[in-house]
Amino acid sequence: MYKGLFITLEGPDGSGKSTQASYLREYFDEKGIECVFTREPGGTHIGEMLRKIILDKENHEMCDMTEALLYAASRAQHVEELIRPALISGKVVVCDRFIDSSIAYQGYGRNLGDSVRQINEHAVGDCMPDLTFFMDLPPSVGMSRIDEDVQDRLEQEKLDFHNRVFGGYKEIAKYYPERFIDIDARRDKEAIRDDLISAIEKVLKDRGILCR
């Protein structure tokens, strides 16, 4: 159904996802491959409005299920308005976080369990990533990279929460070994970039998007 390629970047806060997204933008521009770069929560006008609500550190009263449902709502709009049309038209889509973030952060981090996966199956339908790069970095290291005064509502959570999220990602990877690629994010950013591009080029060549 989808002619394009759907790539997601996942991992703990502070693991370097945004930096790698910038490298990938340069790569696809150089190759002349049309690519859409987006993020979650967000990616659409409605999604960005929901992002402000979800991540606002003044929203202390938000309950865990409300948080999970807001993420799913943003994702449903994102898929319908931006991601699915781009993939149908044959574009590459690179998304900073997607469904795995919800399962890790709300399912494992908030202890909401499998209800998060069930909710998000309605949000994404058949629109799942082809490649997911997991930026493997201990949460304590990632959090040390983010100044306290700029941390959002979830980044301000205690280390125990972030450790549960990290463990959740490890469990998710076991269920989807065909698309999850573990990336050692403790290395220098250029080495990480090279690993991502190597994996992406293999898929692009297999699909005929990039000449061998």
PDB file of C-alpha atoms in Angstrom:
ATOM      1  CA  MET A   1       0.000   0.000   0.000  1.00  0.00           C
ATOM      2  CA  TYR A   2       2.797   2.425   0.907  1.00  0.00           C
ATOM      3  CA  LYS A   3       5.422   3.278  -1.686  1.00  0.00           C
ATOM      4  CA  GLY A   4       7.512   5.358   0.712  1.00  0.00           C
ATOM      5  CA  LEU A   5       9.735   4.497   3.657  1.00  0.00           C
ATOM      6  CA  PHE A   6       8.813   5.226   7.274  1.00  0.00           C
ATOM      7  CA  ILE A   7      11.739   5.742   9.684  1.00  0.00           C
ATOM      8  CA  THR A   8      11.378   6.526  13.387  1.00  0.00           C
ATOM      9  CA  LEU A   9      13.917   7.662  15.966  1.00  0.00           C
ATOM     10  CA  GLU A  10      13.327   6.459  19.514  1.00  0.00           C
ATOM     11  CA  GLY A  11      15.160   6.572  22.806  1.00  0.00           C
ATOM     12  CA  PRO A  12      15.494   8.264  26.185  1.00  0.00           C
ATOM     13  CA  ASP A  13      15.428  12.028  26.560  1.00  0.00           C
ATOM     14  CA  GLY A  14      18.827  13.496  25.753  1.00  0.00           C
ATOM     15  CA  SER A  15      19.914  10.566  23.582  1.00  0.00           C
ATOM     16  CA  GLY A  16      20.637  12.667  20.478  1.00  0.00           C
ATOM     17  CA  LYS A  17      17.604  11.984  18.294  1.00  0.00           C
ATOM     18  CA  SER A  18      17.293  15.579  17.099  1.00  0.00           C
ATOM     19  CA  THR A  19      20.970  15.718  16.146  1.00  0.00           C
ATOM     20  CA  GLN A  20      20.656  12.556  14.069  1.00  0.00           C
ATOM     21  CA  ALA A  21      17.489  13.845  12.412  1.00  0.00           C
ATOM     22  CA  SER A  22      19.505  16.855  11.243  1.00  0.00           C
ATOM     23  CA  TYR A  23      22.169  14.571   9.791  1.00  0.00           C
ATOM     24  CA  LEU A  24      19.518  12.537   7.989  1.00  0.00           C
ATOM     25  CA  ARG A  25      18.018  15.704   6.528  1.00  0.00           C
ATOM     26  CA  GLU A  26      21.435  16.550   5.049  1.00  0.00           C
ATOM     27  CA  TYR A  27      21.792  13.007   3.693  1.00  0.00           C
ATOM     28  CA  PHE A  28      18.422  12.896   1.919  1.00  0.00           C
ATOM     29  CA  ASP A  29      18.941  16.400   0.529  1.00  0.00           C
ATOM     30  CA  GLU A  30      22.286  15.327  -0.947  1.00  0.00           C
ATOM     31  CA  LYS A  31      20.710  12.230  -2.500  1.00  0.00           C
ATOM     32  CA  GLY A  32      17.805  14.208  -3.907  1.00  0.00           C
ATOM     33  CA  ILE A  33      15.286  11.978  -2.133  1.00  0.00           C
ATOM     34  CA  GLU A  34      12.082  13.722  -1.068  1.00  0.00           C
ATOM     35  CA  CYS A  35      11.755  13.357   2.675  1.00  0.00           C
ATOM     36  CA  VAL A  36       9.328  14.628   5.307  1.00  0.00           C
ATOM     37  CA  PHE A  37      10.765  15.345   8.763  1.00  0.00           C
ATOM     38  CA  THR A  38       8.336  15.490  11.643  1.00  0.00           C
ATOM     39  CA  ARG A  39       8.005  14.865  15.378  1.00  0.00           C
ATOM     40  CA  GLU A  40       5.698  13.627  18.104  1.00  0.00           C
ATOM     41  CA  PRO A  41       3.770  14.842  19.820  1.00  0.00           C
ATOM     42  CA  GLY A  42       3.128  17.377  17.074  1.00  0.00           C
ATOM     43  CA  GLY A  43       3.668  17.360  13.331  1.00  0.00           C
ATOM     44  CA  THR A  44       0.339  19.048  12.548  1.00  0.00           C
ATOM     45  CA  HIS A  45      -1.366  22.199  13.805  1.00  0.00           C
ATOM     46  CA  ILE A  46      -3.648  20.165  16.065  1.00  0.00           C
ATOM     47  CA  GLY A  47      -0.745  17.980  17.178  1.00  0.00           C
ATOM     48  CA  GLU A  48       1.405  20.963  18.102  1.00  0.00           C
ATOM     49  CA  MET A  49      -1.435  22.405  20.180  1.00  0.00           C
ATOM     50  CA  LEU A  50      -1.730  19.099  22.018  1.00  0.00           C
ATOM     51  CA  ARG A  51       2.055  19.037  22.465  1.00  0.00           C
ATOM     52  CA  LYS A  52       1.902  22.286  24.412  1.00  0.00           C
ATOM     53  CA  ILE A  53      -0.698  20.807  26.745  1.00  0.00           C
ATOM     54  CA  ILE A  54       1.099  17.479  27.244  1.00  0.00           C
ATOM     55  CA  LEU A  55       4.566  18.878  27.914  1.00  0.00           C
ATOM     56  CA  ASP A  56       3.632  22.021  29.856  1.00  0.00           C
ATOM     57  CA  LYS A  57       5.265  21.589  33.262  1.00  0.00           C
ATOM     58  CA  GLU A  58       2.491  23.636  34.839  1.00  0.00           C
ATOM     59  CA  ASN A  59       0.011  20.826  34.132  1.00  0.00           C
ATOM     60  CA  HIS A  60       0.809  18.902  37.324  1.00  0.00           C
ATOM     61  CA  GLU A  61      -2.774  17.684  37.687  1.00  0.00           C
ATOM     62  CA  MET A  62      -2.810  15.707  34.418  1.00  0.00           C
ATOM     63  CA  CYS A  63      -3.626  12.069  35.132  1.00  0.00           C
ATOM     64  CA  ASP A  64      -1.691   9.293  33.431  1.00  0.00           C
ATOM     65  CA  MET A  65      -4.557   8.069  31.225  1.00  0.00           C
ATOM     66  CA  THR A  66      -5.280  11.617  30.068  1.00  0.00           C
ATOM     67  CA  GLU A  67      -1.636  11.876  29.060  1.00  0.00           C
ATOM     68  CA  ALA A  68      -1.804   8.606  27.125  1.00  0.00           C
ATOM     69  CA  LEU A  69      -5.014   9.587  25.332  1.00  0.00           C
ATOM     70  CA  LEU A  70      -3.664  13.007  24.361  1.00  0.00           C
ATOM     71  CA  TYR A  71      -0.581  11.390  22.834  1.00  0.00           C
ATOM     72  CA  ALA A  72      -2.800   8.971  20.898  1.00  0.00           C
ATOM     73  CA  ALA A  73      -5.055  11.807  19.725  1.00  0.00           C
ATOM     74  CA  SER A  74      -2.067  13.765  18.435  1.00  0.00           C
ATOM     75  CA  ARG A  75      -0.789  10.627  16.698  1.00  0.00           C
ATOM     76  CA  ALA A  76      -4.113   9.848  15.022  1.00  0.00           C
ATOM     77  CA  GLN A  77      -4.183  13.336  13.503  1.00  0.00           C
ATOM     78  CA  HIS A  78      -0.512  13.068  12.543  1.00  0.00           C
ATOM     79  CA  VAL A  79      -1.010   9.799  10.676  1.00  0.00           C
ATOM     80  CA  GLU A  80      -4.184  10.915   8.916  1.00  0.00           C
ATOM     81  CA  GLU A  81      -3.020  14.384   7.918  1.00  0.00           C
ATOM     82  CA  LEU A  82       0.693  13.995   7.261  1.00  0.00           C
ATOM     83  CA  ILE A  83       2.358  10.589   7.577  1.00  0.00           C
ATOM     84  CA  ARG A  84       0.033   8.292   5.614  1.00  0.00           C
ATOM     85  CA  PRO A  85      -0.394  10.681   2.629  1.00  0.00           C
ATOM     86  CA  ALA A  86       3.377  11.163   2.421  1.00  0.00           C
ATOM     87  CA  LEU A  87       4.026   7.398   2.411  1.00  0.00           C
ATOM     88  CA  ILE A  88       1.315   6.747  -0.173  1.00  0.00           C
ATOM     89  CA  SER A  89       2.925   9.318  -2.462  1.00  0.00           C
ATOM     90  CA  GLY A  90       6.298   7.562  -2.158  1.00  0.00           C
ATOM     91  CA  LYS A  91       8.114   9.944   0.166  1.00  0.00           C
ATOM     92  CA  VAL A  92      10.465   9.007   2.975  1.00  0.00           C
ATOM     93  CA  VAL A  93       9.156  10.031   6.400  1.00  0.00           C
ATOM     94  CA  VAL A  94      11.503  10.505   9.360  1.00  0.00           C
ATOM     95  CA  CYS A  95       9.699  10.954  12.670  1.00  0.00           C
ATOM     96  CA  ASP A  96      11.242  11.868  16.020  1.00  0.00           C
ATOM     97  CA  ARG A  97       9.228   9.479  18.250  1.00  0.00           C
ATOM     98  CA  PHE A  98       6.124   7.485  17.331  1.00  0.00           C
ATOM     99  CA  ILE A  99       3.998   4.686  18.804  1.00  0.00           C
ATOM    100  CA  ASP A 100       6.905   3.026  20.639  1.00  0.00           C
ATOM    101  CA  SER A 101       7.359   6.164  22.733  1.00  0.00           C
ATOM    102  CA  SER A 102       3.822   5.878  24.053  1.00  0.00           C
ATOM    103  CA  ILE A 103       4.214   2.214  24.888  1.00  0.00           C
ATOM    104  CA  ALA A 104       7.531   2.914  26.647  1.00  0.00           C
ATOM    105  CA  TYR A 105       6.590   6.132  28.448  1.00  0.00           C
ATOM    106  CA  GLN A 106       2.944   5.509  29.290  1.00  0.00           C
ATOM    107  CA  GLY A 107       2.744   1.716  29.127  1.00  0.00           C
ATOM    108  CA  TYR A 108       5.919   1.037  31.099  1.00  0.00           C
ATOM    109  CA  GLY A 109       6.833   4.392  32.627  1.00  0.00           C
ATOM    110  CA  ARG A 110       3.298   5.168  33.860  1.00  0.00           C
ATOM    111  CA  ASN A 111       2.475   1.487  34.438  1.00  0.00           C
ATOM    112  CA  LEU A 112      -0.621   1.650  32.213  1.00  0.00           C
ATOM    113  CA  GLY A 113       0.276  -1.657  30.604  1.00  0.00           C
ATOM    114  CA  ASP A 114      -1.138  -3.017  27.370  1.00  0.00           C
ATOM    115  CA  SER A 115      -3.987  -0.498  27.270  1.00  0.00           C
ATOM    116  CA  VAL A 116      -1.553   1.967  25.675  1.00  0.00           C
ATOM    117  CA  ARG A 117      -0.791  -0.351  22.772  1.00  0.00           C
ATOM    118  CA  GLN A 118      -4.504  -1.010  22.243  1.00  0.00           C
ATOM    119  CA  ILE A 119      -5.339   2.702  22.205  1.00  0.00           C
ATOM    120  CA  ASN A 120      -2.580   3.461  19.733  1.00  0.00           C
ATOM    121  CA  GLU A 121      -3.490   0.646  17.382  1.00  0.00           C
ATOM    122  CA  HIS A 122      -6.629   2.662  16.668  1.00  0.00           C
ATOM    123  CA  ALA A 123      -4.534   5.805  16.223  1.00  0.00           C
ATOM    124  CA  VAL A 124      -2.073   4.384  13.672  1.00  0.00           C
ATOM    125  CA  GLY A 125      -4.070   1.663  11.913  1.00  0.00           C
ATOM    126  CA  ASP A 126      -1.728  -0.084   9.481  1.00  0.00           C
ATOM    127  CA  CYS A 127       0.774   2.791   9.452  1.00  0.00           C
ATOM    128  CA  MET A 128       3.778   1.326  11.260  1.00  0.00           C
ATOM    129  CA  PRO A 129       7.493   2.152  10.876  1.00  0.00           C
ATOM    130  CA  ASP A 130       9.696   0.221   8.472  1.00  0.00           C
ATOM    131  CA  LEU A 131      12.824   1.082  10.479  1.00  0.00           C
ATOM    132  CA  THR A 132      13.110   2.145  14.103  1.00  0.00           C
ATOM    133  CA  PHE A 133      16.447   3.331  15.445  1.00  0.00           C
ATOM    134  CA  PHE A 134      16.656   2.989  19.210  1.00  0.00           C
ATOM    135  CA  MET A 135      19.196   5.419  20.631  1.00  0.00           C
ATOM    136  CA  ASP A 136      20.538   3.242  23.406  1.00  0.00           C
ATOM    137  CA  LEU A 137      21.760   5.513  26.196  1.00  0.00           C
ATOM    138  CA  PRO A 138      21.407   5.105  29.981  1.00  0.00           C
ATOM    139  CA  PRO A 139      18.746   7.550  31.223  1.00  0.00           C
ATOM    140  CA  SER A 140      21.091   9.028  33.813  1.00  0.00           C
ATOM    141  CA  VAL A 141      23.460  10.071  31.028  1.00  0.00           C
ATOM    142  CA  GLY A 142      20.707  11.467  28.827  1.00  0.00           C
ATOM    143  CA  MET A 143      19.117  13.495  31.606  1.00  0.00           C
ATOM    144  CA  SER A 144      22.477  15.005  32.537  1.00  0.00           C
ATOM    145  CA  ARG A 145      22.579  16.547  29.059  1.00  0.00           C
ATOM    146  CA  ILE A 146      19.379  18.557  29.568  1.00  0.00           C
ATOM    147  CA  ASP A 147      19.488  21.716  31.687  1.00  0.00           C
ATOM    148  CA  GLU A 148      16.880  21.645  34.436  1.00  0.00           C
ATOM    149  CA  ASP A 149      15.470  25.035  33.487  1.00  0.00           C
ATOM    150  CA  VAL A 150      14.472  23.813  30.010  1.00  0.00           C
ATOM    151  CA  GLN A 151      13.139  20.388  30.974  1.00  0.00           C
ATOM    152  CA  ASP A 152       9.519  19.713  30.022  1.00  0.00           C
ATOM    153  CA  ARG A 153       6.905  17.974  32.181  1.00  0.00           C
ATOM    154  CA  LEU A 154       8.039  14.429  31.367  1.00  0.00           C
ATOM    155  CA  GLU A 155      11.750  15.230  31.450  1.00  0.00           C
ATOM    156  CA  GLN A 156      11.260  16.473  35.008  1.00  0.00           C
ATOM    157  CA  GLU A 157      10.148  13.038  36.185  1.00  0.00           C
ATOM    158  CA  LYS A 158      12.371  11.142  38.631  1.00  0.00           C
ATOM    159  CA  LEU A 159      15.105   8.810  37.402  1.00  0.00           C
ATOM    160  CA  ASP A 160      13.040   5.753  38.422  1.00  0.00           C
ATOM    161  CA  PHE A 161      10.437   6.744  35.827  1.00  0.00           C
ATOM    162  CA  HIS A 162      13.044   7.146  33.093  1.00  0.00           C
ATOM    163  CA  ASN A 163      14.601   3.798  34.004  1.00  0.00           C
ATOM    164  CA  ARG A 164      11.200   2.102  33.588  1.00  0.00           C
ATOM    165  CA  VAL A 165      10.857   3.789  30.196  1.00  0.00           C
ATOM    166  CA  PHE A 166      14.308   2.567  29.180  1.00  0.00           C
ATOM    167  CA  GLY A 167      13.470  -0.971  30.247  1.00  0.00           C
ATOM    168  CA  GLY A 168      10.235  -0.698  28.292  1.00  0.00           C
ATOM    169  CA  TYR A 169      12.104   0.130  25.117  1.00  0.00           C
ATOM    170  CA  LYS A 170      14.280  -2.936  25.604  1.00  0.00           C
ATOM    171  CA  GLU A 171      11.159  -5.098  25.897  1.00  0.00           C
ATOM    172  CA  ILE A 172       9.515  -3.539  22.844  1.00  0.00           C
ATOM    173  CA  ALA A 173      12.637  -4.246  20.775  1.00  0.00           C
ATOM    174  CA  LYS A 174      12.261  -7.959  21.535  1.00  0.00           C
ATOM    175  CA  TYR A 175       8.787  -7.950  19.967  1.00  0.00           C
ATOM    176  CA  TYR A 176       9.850  -6.155  16.780  1.00  0.00           C
ATOM    177  CA  PRO A 177      13.354  -7.380  15.909  1.00  0.00           C
ATOM    178  CA  GLU A 178      12.611  -7.018  12.193  1.00  0.00           C
ATOM    179  CA  ARG A 179      12.472  -3.201  12.427  1.00  0.00           C
ATOM    180  CA  PHE A 180      14.273  -2.260  15.662  1.00  0.00           C
ATOM    181  CA  ILE A 181      17.963  -1.390  15.312  1.00  0.00           C
ATOM    182  CA  ASP A 182      19.871  -0.776  18.530  1.00  0.00           C
ATOM    183  CA  ILE A 183      22.292   2.143  18.256  1.00  0.00           C
ATOM    184  CA  ASP A 184      24.969   2.694  20.894  1.00  0.00           C
ATOM    185  CA  ALA A 185      24.338   6.386  21.576  1.00  0.00           C
ATOM    186  CA  ARG A 186      27.343   6.779  23.868  1.00  0.00           C
ATOM    187  CA  ARG A 187      29.649   7.136  20.857  1.00  0.00           C
ATOM    188  CA  ASP A 188      30.466  10.305  18.929  1.00  0.00           C
ATOM    189  CA  LYS A 189      27.629  11.646  16.810  1.00  0.00           C
ATOM    190  CA  GLU A 190      29.381  11.084  13.465  1.00  0.00           C
ATOM    191  CA  ALA A 191      29.819   7.366  14.171  1.00  0.00           C
ATOM    192  CA  ILE A 192      26.146   7.122  15.070  1.00  0.00           C
ATOM    193  CA  ARG A 193      25.212   8.960  11.868  1.00  0.00           C
ATOM    194  CA  ASP A 194      27.227   6.507   9.771  1.00  0.00           C
ATOM    195  CA  ASP A 195      25.435   3.525  11.329  1.00  0.00           C
ATOM    196  CA  LEU A 196      22.021   5.033  10.646  1.00  0.00           C
ATOM    197  CA  ILE A 197      22.834   5.871   7.033  1.00  0.00           C
ATOM    198  CA  SER A 198      24.305   2.416   6.397  1.00  0.00           C
ATOM    199  CA  ALA A 199      21.101   0.724   7.587  1.00  0.00           C
ATOM    200  CA  ILE A 200      18.887   3.153   5.664  1.00  0.00           C
ATOM    201  CA  GLU A 201      20.815   2.741   2.410  1.00  0.00           C
ATOM    202  CA  LYS A 202      20.376  -1.017   2.544  1.00  0.00           C
ATOM    203  CA  VAL A 203      16.594  -0.645   2.682  1.00  0.00           C
ATOM    204  CA  LEU A 204      16.558   2.107   0.041  1.00  0.00           C
ATOM    205  CA  LYS A 205      18.506  -0.129  -2.336  1.00  0.00           C
ATOM    206  CA  ASP A 206      16.302  -3.147  -1.640  1.00  0.00           C
ATOM    207  CA  ARG A 207      13.253  -1.045  -2.512  1.00  0.00           C
ATOM    208  CA  GLY A 208      14.789   0.502  -5.588  1.00  0.00           C
ATOM    209  CA  ILE A 209      14.628   4.016  -4.154  1.00  0.00           C
ATOM    210  CA  LEU A 210      18.419   4.268  -4.279  1.00  0.00           C
ATOM    211  CA  CYS A 211      20.524   2.772  -7.079  1.00  0.00           C
ATOM    212  CA  ARG A 212      22.961   0.069  -6.025  1.00  0.00           C
TER     213      ARG A 212
END
